[in-house]
Every structure is written in structure tokens, then in C-alpha cells.
Amino acid sequence: MSHGIRGGLLRRHRDFRLLWCGETAGKFGASVTGVAMPLVGVSTLHASTFEIGLLSAAAWAPWLIIGLPVGAWVDRLRRRPVMLASCAISLVLFAGVPVAAWSGWLSIGLLLSVALLTGTAAVFFQTAYSAYLPSILEPDDQPEGNAKLHGSASAAQIAGLGSGGLIAQLAGAVNGMFVNAATFLVSLLCLAGIRHREPRITRTGRPTSLVGEVREGLRLIAHDPWFRTFTLFGAASNLALMGYQSIQVVFLVRSVGLTPGTVGLLVAATSAGGVAGAFAARRVAHRIGTARATLLFQLGLPTLGLLIPLTVAGAGTLLFVTGGCSIVAGVVAGNTIKASFQQRYCPPDLLGRLTASSAFLSYGTIPIGALLGGVLATALGLRTAMAVTTAGVPIAALILLFSPIRRSRDLPMSRPAACQRLSRKAAGPA
């Protein structure tokens, strides 16, 4: 562990500053897309509820379809060109939506294709980005870098959610897609300005097959107790998170009796917890240890989420904000600590596969969680369903409690022997 907390990374590190600006712009655009794409479907194409649901599914489906091989591909390539290509593809696709509308070619099928292709680009970008960050930052700077990136991502999400509807109202839902395209242009220019150049990936010995490399990523998670714990927790946590988030708007409107405008403000307010969590993570982890801080943020803080089902109109909406902020703060803070741990604990040549394999397993529960929320709300009622799903968030963290994390002050920083053997196997026999 570092003996002190360094600071001023944005001021003193030009390449990280550019990466930070580009990533923040991209997260803002992603939040705007989350509002604008459904609005295009509803207001312009008069799509059905099922078709709007398919738009969300199309954005996540690439993680399940190509997530595993992308991790292996990214580990074979330099990461920055992959990120540049992903931004350029997303820029063209999103800018093409209003062009298609002006030409009379826009349809729900075309919109679904854009969602699927930009979701595919996002898989490549996120996998490459997670593996790229350690190459431009010293190990002692990585906790600050992750904190700033996660904090700005949460702030960009708040701004995107708040402005997405306003942009669509002022410019029209279709023309609002130009704003999203512009954020990818900013991201593209920032990445292009980074001076650091990765060395060419060289492999010695006998080359391994793509299937073999995918298997190595899954084996790394299965055999390493730390990676296995975080991946199982991520899958269980996402199940519960999507369970309550998929019905929270309906709950606030129908059970609490709030107006759509108020609901939007409350949901955006809970996202503010992510900013606080990201910037608290590094200091709390430095004071009490990274393992203990992980338990505090992922198990202790989300327990306040049990206040959400008690929400009533008036001053009672503070229960929703308090519970929601606590869950989001805990999740973002925990993810910030986990990101720094993975970047230092795992060999760089396996980071792409680790990111993709864990995302494949963790994100696979997202659509199941969304379905579960609807089923529980139909069978038990909205308030009871909210109670069950919000309780699931701290319950999922029991996986962390009954793991090596409970017996540790800090998460390990050195590479285990098994991880080193996998790294040598990925490079081929000597």
C-alpha cells in the first residue's frame, strides 16, 4: 500500500486528463442516449412497449454474445486504436439516425440495429479502456485515477439524465441524437491527443487459439478466490439492482403518487450518491483498508436502501433519496476500489480477458433482474416487490462477507502463482 494519498492527477498528467475528458463526454452521451433513443421510438416511430424494451435489450445483448471473445481480441491488440475505432463507429451510427429520419428511412428495425451496433462498439471500448488505464498511470496513481473516472462518470450520468429529456424537447427527439454523436466526437479527439504509445504486442512461442484464450479468462475467475468472489457478487448484486430499478419509476408514480417531473428529479438525485461514493472510496480505503472499505460500501451502506419501500408523498420522498443515494454511493465506491485492485493484481496481458469474462457473467443477470422486478410487482404488488428487491442488494454482499475479504484488512496487490502461470501460458511456452 502507498503510505500517503497523492493528488492533483488531472493537473500534472496530460494524457490522463485527456482520457478523463473523453470518458466523461462518452458517459454523458450514453446517459442522453438512454433517454433519447426510447423517445425517438415512442414519439417518432410510435413503437410498442415491447419494441422499446427491445431497444434496451439490444444495447446489453453484445456483452452476452461477443463479450468473451472480445476480451481475448483486446489482449492481442494495442488498446488505444480499439478505443478510437469504437468511438468513430458510434459517432457515425448516432449521427446517422437523424439523417435517416430526414431521408424517410428511419424505422424501429434501423433503430434496433443502431442500438445493437453501438452496444457492440461499447463492449470493445469498455474492455480496452479497462485494460488501457494501467498502461498510462503509475500504480500509486491508479486509485486516484479510478476515483476521478468513476466520480465524473456518475456526475455525467446525472447531467445526461437531466438534460436528455430537455434536449429532446428543445431540438426534437431525433435531432437530439446529434448531441450524443457530438460527445463521441469529443471523446475521439481527446483519445487522439494522447501522446503515450503502447508497445506492439508480441507473443513468443506457439500461438494459442481464441477459444483457448477465452477459456483462460474464465479459468482465471474460476480458480482465483478473489476474482471469483467479486464476479459472483457482481452477478447477484446486478440481479437485485435491476430488480428494483426496473420498477422504481412505476412505484413512484402509482404507489407514491408523484408526477413524472418529480420522479425524474428524485431518480437523478439518487445518482448524486455515485459522485460522493467515488471520491470517498480512496480516502476511506486508505484509512481502514481496501478489504474493510469494500465491506463497508457494498454491505453496510446499501442497508439504508431498505428505506426506499417506505417512501410516501411529501417529506417521505427523502426516504427514497436517502436509500437510493446510499445504494448508488456504495456500488460506485466499491467498484472504484475493485478497479484499482484488479489493475494491480492481475497481469496486464490478461486484463482484457478478465474484464470481458467478469462482465459477461455479471451483466448476464441484468435482463433477468429487470424481468424479476416486473414479475414480483405483478404477483406481490409494487411496494412489496420494492422491499424484496432492495433487500437483495445488501443480501448479495453476503457473498463478500463469507469470502477471504472478511479476514483481510486490504485486498492483495501481488500476483498469485496461479495468475502468473496463466500469464505465461497466454504468451506461449518458453
Tab-separated table of C-alpha atoms in Angstrom:
chain	number	residue	atom	x	y	z
A	1	MET	CA	0.000	0.000	0.000
A	2	SER	CA	1.080	3.549	-0.584
A	3	HIS	CA	1.922	5.434	2.604
A	4	GLY	CA	0.103	8.574	1.513
A	5	ILE	CA	-2.597	9.826	-0.778
A	6	ARG	CA	-1.280	11.550	-3.860
A	7	GLY	CA	-3.375	14.146	-5.617
A	8	GLY	CA	-3.524	16.594	-8.488
A	9	LEU	CA	-3.544	13.893	-11.163
A	10	LEU	CA	-5.655	15.948	-13.584
A	11	ARG	CA	-3.276	18.884	-13.243
A	12	ARG	CA	0.025	17.053	-13.620
A	13	HIS	CA	-0.796	14.228	-16.055
A	14	ARG	CA	-1.750	15.426	-19.546
A	15	ASP	CA	-2.579	12.007	-21.008
A	16	PHE	CA	-4.825	11.069	-18.091
A	17	ARG	CA	-6.546	14.452	-18.360
A	18	LEU	CA	-7.389	13.731	-21.991
A	19	LEU	CA	-8.582	10.202	-21.161
A	20	TRP	CA	-10.711	11.608	-18.338
A	21	CYS	CA	-12.289	14.250	-20.590
A	22	GLY	CA	-13.026	11.718	-23.313
A	23	GLU	CA	-14.516	9.150	-20.939
A	24	THR	CA	-16.658	11.763	-19.183
A	25	ALA	CA	-18.013	13.006	-22.516
A	26	GLY	CA	-18.799	9.418	-23.515
A	27	LYS	CA	-20.670	8.705	-20.272
A	28	PHE	CA	-22.704	11.881	-20.713
A	29	GLY	CA	-23.601	10.785	-24.231
A	30	ALA	CA	-24.569	7.307	-23.030
A	31	SER	CA	-26.974	8.822	-20.480
A	32	VAL	CA	-28.502	11.090	-23.124
A	33	THR	CA	-28.912	8.034	-25.360
A	34	GLY	CA	-30.751	6.208	-22.587
A	35	VAL	CA	-33.392	8.935	-22.721
A	36	ALA	CA	-33.276	9.947	-26.398
A	37	MET	CA	-33.440	6.505	-28.047
A	38	PRO	CA	-36.700	5.458	-26.345
A	39	LEU	CA	-38.142	8.914	-27.061
A	40	VAL	CA	-37.324	8.516	-30.764
A	41	GLY	CA	-39.092	5.163	-30.706
A	42	VAL	CA	-42.151	6.483	-28.867
A	43	SER	CA	-42.615	9.960	-30.334
A	44	THR	CA	-41.365	9.465	-33.893
A	45	LEU	CA	-41.940	5.786	-34.674
A	46	HIS	CA	-44.866	5.153	-32.281
A	47	ALA	CA	-43.214	1.906	-31.186
A	48	SER	CA	-44.922	-0.528	-28.833
A	49	THR	CA	-43.823	-1.069	-25.233
A	50	PHE	CA	-42.284	-4.393	-26.266
A	51	GLU	CA	-40.265	-2.726	-29.025
A	52	ILE	CA	-38.980	-0.087	-26.586
A	53	GLY	CA	-37.925	-2.898	-24.277
A	54	LEU	CA	-36.045	-4.487	-27.160
A	55	LEU	CA	-34.021	-1.261	-27.558
A	56	SER	CA	-32.662	-1.657	-24.031
A	57	ALA	CA	-32.026	-5.353	-24.565
A	58	ALA	CA	-30.190	-4.663	-27.839
A	59	ALA	CA	-27.767	-2.332	-26.056
A	60	TRP	CA	-26.822	-5.023	-23.488
A	61	ALA	CA	-27.019	-8.109	-25.735
A	62	PRO	CA	-23.485	-7.726	-27.192
A	63	TRP	CA	-21.952	-8.381	-23.766
A	64	LEU	CA	-23.598	-11.806	-23.765
A	65	ILE	CA	-22.961	-12.535	-27.447
A	66	ILE	CA	-19.368	-11.377	-28.001
A	67	GLY	CA	-18.137	-10.306	-24.559
A	68	LEU	CA	-15.885	-13.323	-24.046
A	69	PRO	CA	-14.038	-13.299	-27.399
A	70	VAL	CA	-13.670	-9.501	-27.263
A	71	GLY	CA	-11.603	-9.885	-24.111
A	72	ALA	CA	-9.210	-12.207	-25.921
A	73	TRP	CA	-9.076	-9.975	-29.006
A	74	VAL	CA	-8.305	-6.891	-26.934
A	75	ASP	CA	-5.459	-8.693	-25.183
A	76	ARG	CA	-3.939	-9.365	-28.625
A	77	LEU	CA	-4.063	-5.714	-29.727
A	78	ARG	CA	-2.959	-2.282	-28.606
A	79	ARG	CA	-5.910	-0.844	-26.693
A	80	ARG	CA	-5.921	2.815	-27.813
A	81	PRO	CA	-6.625	2.078	-31.522
A	82	VAL	CA	-9.504	-0.176	-30.430
A	83	MET	CA	-10.961	2.688	-28.383
A	84	LEU	CA	-10.530	5.156	-31.270
A	85	ALA	CA	-12.284	2.818	-33.699
A	86	SER	CA	-15.149	2.242	-31.229
A	87	CYS	CA	-15.700	5.992	-30.800
A	88	ALA	CA	-15.607	6.606	-34.557
A	89	ILE	CA	-18.163	3.860	-35.244
A	90	SER	CA	-20.524	5.140	-32.538
A	91	LEU	CA	-20.163	8.704	-33.836
A	92	VAL	CA	-21.196	7.677	-37.361
A	93	LEU	CA	-24.065	5.460	-36.208
A	94	PHE	CA	-25.660	8.001	-33.877
A	95	ALA	CA	-25.263	10.837	-36.383
A	96	GLY	CA	-26.908	8.591	-38.958
A	97	VAL	CA	-30.205	8.393	-37.026
A	98	PRO	CA	-31.383	11.965	-37.802
A	99	VAL	CA	-30.001	11.658	-41.346
A	100	ALA	CA	-32.112	8.515	-41.825
A	101	ALA	CA	-35.141	10.323	-40.418
A	102	TRP	CA	-34.733	13.227	-42.853
A	103	SER	CA	-34.453	10.741	-45.725
A	104	GLY	CA	-37.547	8.822	-44.625
A	105	TRP	CA	-35.584	5.631	-43.881
A	106	LEU	CA	-35.905	5.592	-40.094
A	107	SER	CA	-37.684	2.543	-38.712
A	108	ILE	CA	-37.739	0.580	-35.481
A	109	GLY	CA	-35.606	-2.064	-37.197
A	110	LEU	CA	-32.973	0.521	-38.063
A	111	LEU	CA	-33.068	1.913	-34.519
A	112	LEU	CA	-32.607	-1.590	-33.098
A	113	SER	CA	-29.656	-2.102	-35.438
A	114	VAL	CA	-28.059	1.132	-34.219
A	115	ALA	CA	-28.574	0.069	-30.593
A	116	LEU	CA	-27.037	-3.341	-31.275
A	117	LEU	CA	-24.031	-1.990	-33.211
A	118	THR	CA	-23.277	0.837	-30.767
A	119	GLY	CA	-23.655	-1.679	-27.939
A	120	THR	CA	-21.065	-3.822	-29.707
A	121	ALA	CA	-18.740	-0.827	-30.011
A	122	ALA	CA	-19.264	-0.167	-26.284
A	123	VAL	CA	-18.128	-3.710	-25.442
A	124	PHE	CA	-14.880	-3.177	-27.355
A	125	PHE	CA	-14.359	0.297	-25.877
A	126	GLN	CA	-15.048	-0.634	-22.244
A	127	THR	CA	-12.914	-3.767	-22.384
A	128	ALA	CA	-9.986	-1.925	-23.992
A	129	TYR	CA	-10.377	1.094	-21.699
A	130	SER	CA	-10.255	-1.025	-18.520
A	131	ALA	CA	-7.033	-2.646	-19.709
A	132	TYR	CA	-5.540	0.611	-21.060
A	133	LEU	CA	-5.684	2.758	-17.919
A	134	PRO	CA	-2.870	0.923	-16.050
A	135	SER	CA	-0.553	1.492	-19.012
A	136	ILE	CA	-0.590	5.285	-18.624
A	137	LEU	CA	-0.676	5.544	-14.809
A	138	GLU	CA	1.852	4.552	-12.189
A	139	PRO	CA	0.480	2.044	-9.627
A	140	ASP	CA	0.332	4.705	-6.881
A	141	ASP	CA	-1.768	6.943	-9.155
A	142	GLN	CA	-4.277	4.276	-10.136
A	143	PRO	CA	-6.572	4.650	-7.078
A	144	GLU	CA	-6.880	8.409	-7.707
A	145	GLY	CA	-7.377	7.821	-11.415
A	146	ASN	CA	-10.155	5.308	-10.834
A	147	ALA	CA	-11.817	7.585	-8.288
A	148	LYS	CA	-11.836	10.530	-10.681
A	149	LEU	CA	-13.103	8.437	-13.591
A	150	HIS	CA	-15.904	6.818	-11.567
A	151	GLY	CA	-16.858	10.144	-9.964
A	152	SER	CA	-17.016	12.031	-13.232
A	153	ALA	CA	-18.958	9.141	-14.806
A	154	SER	CA	-21.596	9.445	-12.075
A	155	ALA	CA	-21.751	13.224	-12.500
A	156	ALA	CA	-22.051	12.835	-16.279
A	157	GLN	CA	-24.846	10.317	-15.782
A	158	ILE	CA	-26.768	12.818	-13.645
A	159	ALA	CA	-26.266	15.569	-16.216
A	160	GLY	CA	-27.202	13.247	-19.076
A	161	LEU	CA	-30.375	12.011	-17.396
A	162	GLY	CA	-31.374	15.549	-16.523
A	163	SER	CA	-30.643	17.045	-19.930
A	164	GLY	CA	-31.697	14.178	-22.205
A	165	GLY	CA	-35.372	14.999	-21.968
A	166	LEU	CA	-34.724	18.748	-22.215
A	167	ILE	CA	-32.600	18.298	-25.358
A	168	ALA	CA	-35.304	16.168	-26.951
A	169	GLN	CA	-37.937	18.766	-26.032
A	170	LEU	CA	-35.978	21.705	-27.475
A	171	ALA	CA	-34.447	20.097	-30.564
A	172	GLY	CA	-36.744	17.124	-31.084
A	173	ALA	CA	-36.011	13.546	-30.118
A	174	VAL	CA	-34.392	12.686	-33.449
A	175	ASN	CA	-32.228	15.814	-33.695
A	176	GLY	CA	-31.198	15.263	-30.079
A	177	MET	CA	-29.148	12.289	-31.312
A	178	PHE	CA	-26.689	14.807	-32.782
A	179	VAL	CA	-25.791	15.766	-29.205
A	180	ASN	CA	-24.874	12.174	-28.480
A	181	ALA	CA	-22.825	11.974	-31.676
A	182	ALA	CA	-21.011	15.148	-30.604
A	183	THR	CA	-19.955	13.557	-27.303
A	184	PHE	CA	-18.282	10.739	-29.232
A	185	LEU	CA	-16.518	13.316	-31.380
A	186	VAL	CA	-15.139	14.922	-28.199
A	187	SER	CA	-14.082	11.511	-26.928
A	188	LEU	CA	-12.425	10.695	-30.263
A	189	LEU	CA	-10.444	13.953	-30.302
A	190	CYS	CA	-9.320	13.512	-26.688
A	191	LEU	CA	-8.107	9.959	-27.289
A	192	ALA	CA	-6.335	11.048	-30.481
A	193	GLY	CA	-4.437	13.683	-28.472
A	194	ILE	CA	-2.922	11.196	-26.012
A	195	ARG	CA	0.840	11.047	-26.553
A	196	HIS	CA	1.522	7.744	-24.814
A	197	ARG	CA	2.033	4.907	-27.278
A	198	GLU	CA	1.669	1.306	-26.213
A	199	PRO	CA	4.386	-1.101	-27.302
A	200	ARG	CA	3.484	-3.544	-30.042
A	201	ILE	CA	2.005	-6.748	-28.637
A	202	THR	CA	4.488	-9.561	-29.208
A	203	ARG	CA	3.883	-13.217	-28.487
A	204	THR	CA	6.633	-15.753	-28.143
A	205	GLY	CA	6.354	-19.466	-28.639
A	206	ARG	CA	3.363	-21.322	-30.015
A	207	PRO	CA	0.257	-19.159	-30.632
A	208	THR	CA	-2.889	-20.053	-28.694
A	209	SER	CA	-6.372	-20.295	-30.168
A	210	LEU	CA	-9.108	-17.762	-29.477
A	211	VAL	CA	-11.156	-20.433	-27.690
A	212	GLY	CA	-8.143	-21.287	-25.567
A	213	GLU	CA	-7.635	-17.673	-24.556
A	214	VAL	CA	-11.323	-17.254	-23.696
A	215	ARG	CA	-11.040	-20.389	-21.567
A	216	GLU	CA	-8.045	-18.878	-19.759
A	217	GLY	CA	-10.074	-15.804	-18.807
A	218	LEU	CA	-12.868	-17.952	-17.382
A	219	ARG	CA	-10.327	-20.224	-15.655
A	220	LEU	CA	-8.732	-17.198	-14.026
A	221	ILE	CA	-12.084	-16.246	-12.464
A	222	ALA	CA	-12.956	-19.813	-11.506
A	223	HIS	CA	-9.630	-20.634	-9.831
A	224	ASP	CA	-8.757	-17.346	-8.141
A	225	PRO	CA	-10.785	-16.800	-4.929
A	226	TRP	CA	-10.648	-13.004	-5.182
A	227	PHE	CA	-11.819	-12.741	-8.790
A	228	ARG	CA	-14.391	-15.489	-8.205
A	229	THR	CA	-15.813	-13.647	-5.201
A	230	PHE	CA	-16.137	-10.311	-6.996
A	231	THR	CA	-17.701	-11.895	-10.082
A	232	LEU	CA	-20.308	-13.872	-8.110
A	233	PHE	CA	-21.096	-10.782	-6.072
A	234	GLY	CA	-21.428	-8.675	-9.234
A	235	ALA	CA	-23.919	-11.134	-10.732
A	236	ALA	CA	-26.040	-11.278	-7.556
A	237	SER	CA	-25.836	-7.519	-6.996
A	238	ASN	CA	-26.866	-6.668	-10.572
A	239	LEU	CA	-29.839	-9.015	-10.239
A	240	ALA	CA	-31.099	-7.091	-7.205
A	241	LEU	CA	-30.173	-3.640	-8.534
A	242	MET	CA	-32.026	-4.117	-11.801
A	243	GLY	CA	-34.892	-5.710	-9.909
A	244	TYR	CA	-35.728	-2.505	-8.060
A	245	GLN	CA	-34.532	-0.041	-10.701
A	246	SER	CA	-36.787	-1.592	-13.343
A	247	ILE	CA	-39.903	-0.803	-11.284
A	248	GLN	CA	-38.876	2.299	-9.319
A	249	VAL	CA	-40.479	4.762	-11.746
A	250	VAL	CA	-43.774	2.848	-11.737
A	251	PHE	CA	-43.566	2.598	-7.927
A	252	LEU	CA	-43.072	6.345	-7.507
A	253	VAL	CA	-45.901	7.219	-9.894
A	254	ARG	CA	-48.536	4.632	-8.932
A	255	SER	CA	-47.806	3.770	-5.310
A	256	VAL	CA	-46.405	7.072	-4.042
A	257	GLY	CA	-48.474	9.294	-6.367
A	258	LEU	CA	-45.744	11.567	-7.739
A	259	THR	CA	-45.727	13.464	-11.036
A	260	PRO	CA	-43.336	12.372	-13.806
A	261	GLY	CA	-41.298	15.568	-13.346
A	262	THR	CA	-40.799	14.893	-9.648
A	263	VAL	CA	-39.895	11.285	-10.368
A	264	GLY	CA	-37.166	12.404	-12.772
A	265	LEU	CA	-35.700	14.745	-10.171
A	266	LEU	CA	-35.692	12.050	-7.486
A	267	VAL	CA	-34.030	9.451	-9.707
A	268	ALA	CA	-31.389	11.992	-10.767
A	269	ALA	CA	-30.859	12.942	-7.103
A	270	THR	CA	-30.075	9.340	-6.144
A	271	SER	CA	-27.384	9.259	-8.841
A	272	ALA	CA	-25.563	12.006	-6.910
A	273	GLY	CA	-24.579	9.320	-4.436
A	274	GLY	CA	-22.232	7.960	-7.078
A	275	VAL	CA	-20.161	11.142	-7.081
A	276	ALA	CA	-19.841	11.066	-3.301
A	277	GLY	CA	-19.025	7.366	-3.295
A	278	ALA	CA	-16.299	7.657	-5.913
A	279	PHE	CA	-14.445	10.403	-4.088
A	280	ALA	CA	-14.908	8.870	-0.628
A	281	ALA	CA	-13.628	5.459	-1.722
A	282	ARG	CA	-9.927	6.296	-1.862
A	283	ARG	CA	-9.805	8.092	1.483
A	284	VAL	CA	-11.860	5.521	3.370
A	285	ALA	CA	-9.836	2.665	1.858
A	286	HIS	CA	-6.588	4.401	2.850
A	287	ARG	CA	-7.821	4.810	6.429
A	288	ILE	CA	-9.390	1.403	7.168
A	289	GLY	CA	-8.022	-0.820	4.384
A	290	THR	CA	-9.348	-1.747	0.955
A	291	ALA	CA	-10.985	-5.031	2.037
A	292	ARG	CA	-12.764	-3.473	5.024
A	293	ALA	CA	-13.833	-0.491	2.924
A	294	THR	CA	-15.289	-2.889	0.345
A	295	LEU	CA	-17.476	-4.484	3.017
A	296	LEU	CA	-18.491	-1.085	4.368
A	297	PHE	CA	-19.522	0.247	0.959
A	298	GLN	CA	-21.071	-2.897	-0.515
A	299	LEU	CA	-22.732	-4.355	2.590
A	300	GLY	CA	-23.089	-1.650	5.232
A	301	LEU	CA	-24.122	1.408	3.229
A	302	PRO	CA	-26.692	-0.281	0.924
A	303	THR	CA	-28.615	-1.473	4.001
A	304	LEU	CA	-30.144	2.024	4.045
A	305	GLY	CA	-31.787	1.045	0.761
A	306	LEU	CA	-34.455	-0.630	2.891
A	307	LEU	CA	-35.856	2.897	3.364
A	308	ILE	CA	-36.935	3.020	-0.287
A	309	PRO	CA	-40.094	0.864	0.046
A	310	LEU	CA	-41.238	3.116	2.928
A	311	THR	CA	-41.400	6.157	0.619
A	312	VAL	CA	-44.579	8.270	0.790
A	313	ALA	CA	-45.506	11.600	-0.775
A	314	GLY	CA	-44.232	14.889	0.664
A	315	ALA	CA	-41.338	14.768	3.091
A	316	GLY	CA	-41.419	10.981	2.803
A	317	THR	CA	-39.665	11.235	-0.566
A	318	LEU	CA	-36.486	11.886	1.439
A	319	LEU	CA	-36.586	8.196	2.327
A	320	PHE	CA	-36.278	7.345	-1.363
A	321	VAL	CA	-33.421	9.807	-1.889
A	322	THR	CA	-31.557	8.616	1.221
A	323	GLY	CA	-31.937	4.947	0.367
A	324	GLY	CA	-31.164	5.407	-3.314
A	325	CYS	CA	-28.114	7.611	-2.676
A	326	SER	CA	-26.756	5.081	-0.183
A	327	ILE	CA	-27.048	2.189	-2.621
A	328	VAL	CA	-25.517	4.122	-5.518
A	329	ALA	CA	-22.718	5.528	-3.331
A	330	GLY	CA	-21.880	2.060	-2.057
A	331	VAL	CA	-21.893	0.481	-5.511
A	332	VAL	CA	-19.728	3.176	-7.122
A	333	ALA	CA	-17.274	3.297	-4.198
A	334	GLY	CA	-16.965	-0.489	-4.221
A	335	ASN	CA	-16.407	-0.519	-7.976
A	336	THR	CA	-13.712	2.147	-7.624
A	337	ILE	CA	-11.796	0.042	-5.106
A	338	LYS	CA	-12.290	-3.132	-7.152
A	339	ALA	CA	-10.985	-1.477	-10.334
A	340	SER	CA	-7.723	-0.461	-8.651
A	341	PHE	CA	-7.374	-3.929	-7.141
A	342	GLN	CA	-7.839	-5.704	-10.483
A	343	GLN	CA	-5.405	-3.425	-12.301
A	344	ARG	CA	-2.625	-4.128	-9.806
A	345	TYR	CA	-3.387	-7.775	-9.011
A	346	CYS	CA	-3.886	-9.179	-12.499
A	347	PRO	CA	-1.164	-9.378	-15.180
A	348	PRO	CA	-1.646	-6.724	-17.892
A	349	ASP	CA	-1.805	-9.364	-20.640
A	350	LEU	CA	-4.898	-10.893	-19.004
A	351	LEU	CA	-6.761	-7.718	-18.071
A	352	GLY	CA	-8.859	-7.662	-21.233
A	353	ARG	CA	-9.996	-11.242	-20.742
A	354	LEU	CA	-10.654	-10.658	-17.041
A	355	THR	CA	-12.787	-7.579	-17.794
A	356	ALA	CA	-14.784	-9.287	-20.537
A	357	SER	CA	-15.251	-12.578	-18.674
A	358	SER	CA	-16.411	-10.927	-15.457
A	359	ALA	CA	-18.693	-8.556	-17.405
A	360	PHE	CA	-20.168	-11.496	-19.328
A	361	LEU	CA	-21.044	-13.285	-16.089
A	362	SER	CA	-22.111	-10.197	-14.130
A	363	TYR	CA	-24.108	-8.455	-16.856
A	364	GLY	CA	-25.909	-11.675	-17.733
A	365	THR	CA	-28.156	-11.189	-14.699
A	366	ILE	CA	-29.233	-7.665	-15.719
A	367	PRO	CA	-32.099	-8.682	-18.036
A	368	ILE	CA	-33.103	-11.399	-15.558
A	369	GLY	CA	-33.263	-8.806	-12.779
A	370	ALA	CA	-35.422	-6.490	-14.870
A	371	LEU	CA	-37.819	-9.364	-15.590
A	372	LEU	CA	-37.809	-10.424	-11.941
A	373	GLY	CA	-38.834	-6.938	-10.815
A	374	GLY	CA	-41.849	-6.963	-13.109
A	375	VAL	CA	-42.884	-10.480	-12.090
A	376	LEU	CA	-42.647	-9.685	-8.364
A	377	ALA	CA	-44.558	-6.421	-8.800
A	378	THR	CA	-47.343	-8.258	-10.634
A	379	ALA	CA	-47.530	-11.083	-8.099
A	380	LEU	CA	-46.916	-9.243	-4.810
A	381	GLY	CA	-47.629	-5.565	-5.517
A	382	LEU	CA	-45.236	-2.710	-6.164
A	383	ARG	CA	-44.343	-1.830	-2.572
A	384	THR	CA	-43.688	-5.440	-1.569
A	385	ALA	CA	-41.649	-6.021	-4.711
A	386	MET	CA	-39.548	-2.948	-3.907
A	387	ALA	CA	-38.956	-4.306	-0.400
A	388	VAL	CA	-37.812	-7.690	-1.708
A	389	THR	CA	-35.512	-6.332	-4.431
A	390	THR	CA	-33.913	-3.564	-2.341
A	391	ALA	CA	-33.249	-6.079	0.431
A	392	GLY	CA	-31.491	-8.179	-2.186
A	393	VAL	CA	-28.738	-5.561	-2.593
A	394	PRO	CA	-27.144	-5.980	0.884
A	395	ILE	CA	-28.048	-9.688	0.875
A	396	ALA	CA	-25.939	-10.101	-2.289
A	397	ALA	CA	-22.995	-8.609	-0.386
A	398	LEU	CA	-23.052	-11.576	1.998
A	399	ILE	CA	-21.001	-13.262	-0.731
A	400	LEU	CA	-18.231	-10.797	0.147
A	401	LEU	CA	-18.688	-11.386	3.879
A	402	PHE	CA	-18.238	-15.152	3.540
A	403	SER	CA	-15.066	-14.862	1.486
A	404	PRO	CA	-11.370	-14.098	2.117
A	405	ILE	CA	-12.313	-10.399	2.170
A	406	ARG	CA	-13.753	-10.763	5.701
A	407	ARG	CA	-10.408	-11.942	7.082
A	408	SER	CA	-8.332	-9.218	5.430
A	409	ARG	CA	-7.608	-5.561	6.024
A	410	ASP	CA	-6.505	-4.966	2.442
A	411	LEU	CA	-7.105	-6.646	-0.878
A	412	PRO	CA	-3.906	-8.288	-2.179
A	413	MET	CA	-1.677	-6.413	-4.592
A	414	SER	CA	0.783	-9.113	-5.670
A	415	ARG	CA	0.195	-11.584	-8.450
A	416	PRO	CA	-0.575	-15.088	-7.209
A	417	ALA	CA	1.296	-18.085	-8.580
A	418	ALA	CA	-1.800	-19.311	-10.469
A	419	CYS	CA	-2.170	-15.927	-12.130
A	420	GLN	CA	1.489	-15.945	-13.129
A	421	ARG	CA	1.141	-19.423	-14.662
A	422	LEU	CA	-1.849	-18.253	-16.701
A	423	SER	CA	0.126	-15.234	-17.868
A	424	ARG	CA	2.987	-17.405	-19.062
A	425	LYS	CA	0.561	-19.769	-20.805
A	426	ALA	CA	-1.061	-16.842	-22.644
A	427	ALA	CA	2.355	-15.889	-24.012
A	428	GLY	CA	3.098	-19.450	-25.100
A	429	PRO	CA	5.723	-21.905	-23.887
A	430	ALA	CA	9.259	-20.717	-23.456
